[in-house]
mmCIF file of C-alpha atoms in Angstrom:
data_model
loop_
_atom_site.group_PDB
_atom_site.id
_atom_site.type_symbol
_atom_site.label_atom_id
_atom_site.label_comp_id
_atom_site.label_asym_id
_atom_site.label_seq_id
_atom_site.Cartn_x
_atom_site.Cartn_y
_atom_site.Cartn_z
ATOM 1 C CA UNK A 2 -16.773 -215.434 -106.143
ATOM 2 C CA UNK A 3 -14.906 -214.045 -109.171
ATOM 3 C CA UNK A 4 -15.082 -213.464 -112.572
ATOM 4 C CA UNK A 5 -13.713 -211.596 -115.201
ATOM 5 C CA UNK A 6 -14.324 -209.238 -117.973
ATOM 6 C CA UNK A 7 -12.772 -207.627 -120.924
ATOM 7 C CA UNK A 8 -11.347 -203.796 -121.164
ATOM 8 C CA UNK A 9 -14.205 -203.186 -123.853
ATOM 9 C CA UNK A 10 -16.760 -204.907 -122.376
ATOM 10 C CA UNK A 11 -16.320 -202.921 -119.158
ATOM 11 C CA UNK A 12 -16.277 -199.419 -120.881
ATOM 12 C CA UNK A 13 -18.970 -200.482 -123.418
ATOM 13 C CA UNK A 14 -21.439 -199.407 -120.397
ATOM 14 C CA UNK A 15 -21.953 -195.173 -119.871
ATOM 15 C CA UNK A 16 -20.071 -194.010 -116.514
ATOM 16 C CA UNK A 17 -23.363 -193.155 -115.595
ATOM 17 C CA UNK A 18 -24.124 -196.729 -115.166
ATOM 18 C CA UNK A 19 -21.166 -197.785 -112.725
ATOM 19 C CA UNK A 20 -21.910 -194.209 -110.516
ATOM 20 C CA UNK A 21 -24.774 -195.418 -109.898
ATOM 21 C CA UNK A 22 -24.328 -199.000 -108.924
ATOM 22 C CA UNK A 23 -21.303 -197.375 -107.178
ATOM 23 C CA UNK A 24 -23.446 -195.226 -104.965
ATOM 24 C CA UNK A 25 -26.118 -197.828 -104.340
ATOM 25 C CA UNK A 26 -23.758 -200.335 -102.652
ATOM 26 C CA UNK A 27 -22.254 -197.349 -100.381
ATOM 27 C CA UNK A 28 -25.197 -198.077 -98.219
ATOM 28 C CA UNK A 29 -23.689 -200.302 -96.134
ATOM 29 C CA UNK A 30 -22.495 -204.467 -96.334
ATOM 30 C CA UNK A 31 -24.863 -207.303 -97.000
ATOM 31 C CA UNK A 32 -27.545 -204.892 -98.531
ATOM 32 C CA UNK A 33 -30.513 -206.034 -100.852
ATOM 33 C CA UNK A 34 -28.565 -203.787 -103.312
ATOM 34 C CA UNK A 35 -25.602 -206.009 -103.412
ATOM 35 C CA UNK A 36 -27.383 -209.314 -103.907
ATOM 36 C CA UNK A 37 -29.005 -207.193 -106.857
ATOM 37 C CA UNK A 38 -25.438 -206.309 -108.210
ATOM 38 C CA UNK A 39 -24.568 -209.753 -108.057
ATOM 39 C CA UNK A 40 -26.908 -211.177 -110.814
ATOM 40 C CA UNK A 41 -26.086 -207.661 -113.093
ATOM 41 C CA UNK A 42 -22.785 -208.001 -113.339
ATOM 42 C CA UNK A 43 -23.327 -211.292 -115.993
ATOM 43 C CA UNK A 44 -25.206 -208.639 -118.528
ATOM 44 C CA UNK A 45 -23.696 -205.377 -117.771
ATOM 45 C CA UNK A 46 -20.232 -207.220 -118.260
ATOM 46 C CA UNK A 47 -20.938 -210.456 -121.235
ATOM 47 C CA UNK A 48 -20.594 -210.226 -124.590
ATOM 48 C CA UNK A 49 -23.355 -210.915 -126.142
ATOM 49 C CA UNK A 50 -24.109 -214.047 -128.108
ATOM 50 C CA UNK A 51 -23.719 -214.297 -131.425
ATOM 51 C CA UNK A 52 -27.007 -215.216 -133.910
ATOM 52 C CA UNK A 53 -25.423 -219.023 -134.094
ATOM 53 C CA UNK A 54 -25.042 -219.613 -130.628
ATOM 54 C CA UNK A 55 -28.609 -218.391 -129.649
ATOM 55 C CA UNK A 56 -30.054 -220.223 -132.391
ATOM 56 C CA UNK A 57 -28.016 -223.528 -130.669
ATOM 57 C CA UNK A 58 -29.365 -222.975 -127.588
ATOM 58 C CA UNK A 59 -32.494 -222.698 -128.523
ATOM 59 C CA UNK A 60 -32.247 -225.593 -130.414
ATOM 60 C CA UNK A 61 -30.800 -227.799 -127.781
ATOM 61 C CA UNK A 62 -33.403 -227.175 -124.952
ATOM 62 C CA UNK A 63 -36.619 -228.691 -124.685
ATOM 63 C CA UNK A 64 -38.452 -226.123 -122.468
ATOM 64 C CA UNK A 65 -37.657 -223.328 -120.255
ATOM 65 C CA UNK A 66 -37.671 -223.411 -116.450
ATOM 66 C CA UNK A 67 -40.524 -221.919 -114.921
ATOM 67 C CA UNK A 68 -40.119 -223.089 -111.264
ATOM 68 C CA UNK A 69 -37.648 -222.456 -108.243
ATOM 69 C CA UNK A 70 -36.343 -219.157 -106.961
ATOM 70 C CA UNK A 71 -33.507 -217.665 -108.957
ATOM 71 C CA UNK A 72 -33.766 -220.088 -112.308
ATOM 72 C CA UNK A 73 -36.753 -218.261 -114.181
ATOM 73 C CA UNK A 74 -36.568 -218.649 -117.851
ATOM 74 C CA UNK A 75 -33.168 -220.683 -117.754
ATOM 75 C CA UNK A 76 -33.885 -222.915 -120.721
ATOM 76 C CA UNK A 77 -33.592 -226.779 -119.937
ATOM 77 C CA UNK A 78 -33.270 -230.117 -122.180
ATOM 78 C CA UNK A 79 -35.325 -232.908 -121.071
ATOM 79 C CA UNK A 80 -33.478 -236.012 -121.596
ATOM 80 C CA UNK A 81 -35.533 -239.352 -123.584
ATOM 81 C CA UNK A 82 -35.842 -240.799 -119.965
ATOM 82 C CA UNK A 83 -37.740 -237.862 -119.326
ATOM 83 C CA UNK A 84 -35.526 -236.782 -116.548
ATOM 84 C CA UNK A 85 -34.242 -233.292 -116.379
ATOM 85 C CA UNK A 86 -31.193 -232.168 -114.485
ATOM 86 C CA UNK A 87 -32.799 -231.297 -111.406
ATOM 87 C CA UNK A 88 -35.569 -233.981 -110.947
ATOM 88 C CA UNK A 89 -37.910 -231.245 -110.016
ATOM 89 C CA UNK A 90 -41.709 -232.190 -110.933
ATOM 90 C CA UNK A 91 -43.756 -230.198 -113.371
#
């Protein structure tokens, strides 16, 4: 995949920070590490919400998701049908 990231948001993280995720992934291809780096690179790289748009989120969801590998704490609106997006049961 790709993504991409602004100048500022890129140096807003210490060197320190990218030397190290640098040397971790030297280990080889298809490591652990790199399936790690993967779901980092989202908050090392974002900028962060503002007050407003937390404060919409939150009030737009209806629970968080507690179930299913990968999706912990994603927050979720339950539609009046009661159906969610994903169907999955409680």
């Amino acid at each position: 995949g790709m993504f991409a990231a602004s100048t500022a948001n890129i140096f807003k993280q210490d060197t320190h920070v990218w030397k190290a995720m640098e040397k971790s992934l030297l280990r080889g291809d298809n490591i652990v590490e790199g399936h790690y780096a993967e779901r980092l690179w989202g908050a090392l790289i974002a900028t962060p919400l503002q007050a407003f748009q937390i404060e919409s989120l939150r009030h737009h969801s209806t629970r968080v998701h507690n179930k299913g590998a990968g999706i912990y704490g994603a927050l979720r609106r339950e539609e009046p049908s009661g159906d969610y997006y994903d169907d999955d049961e409680e």
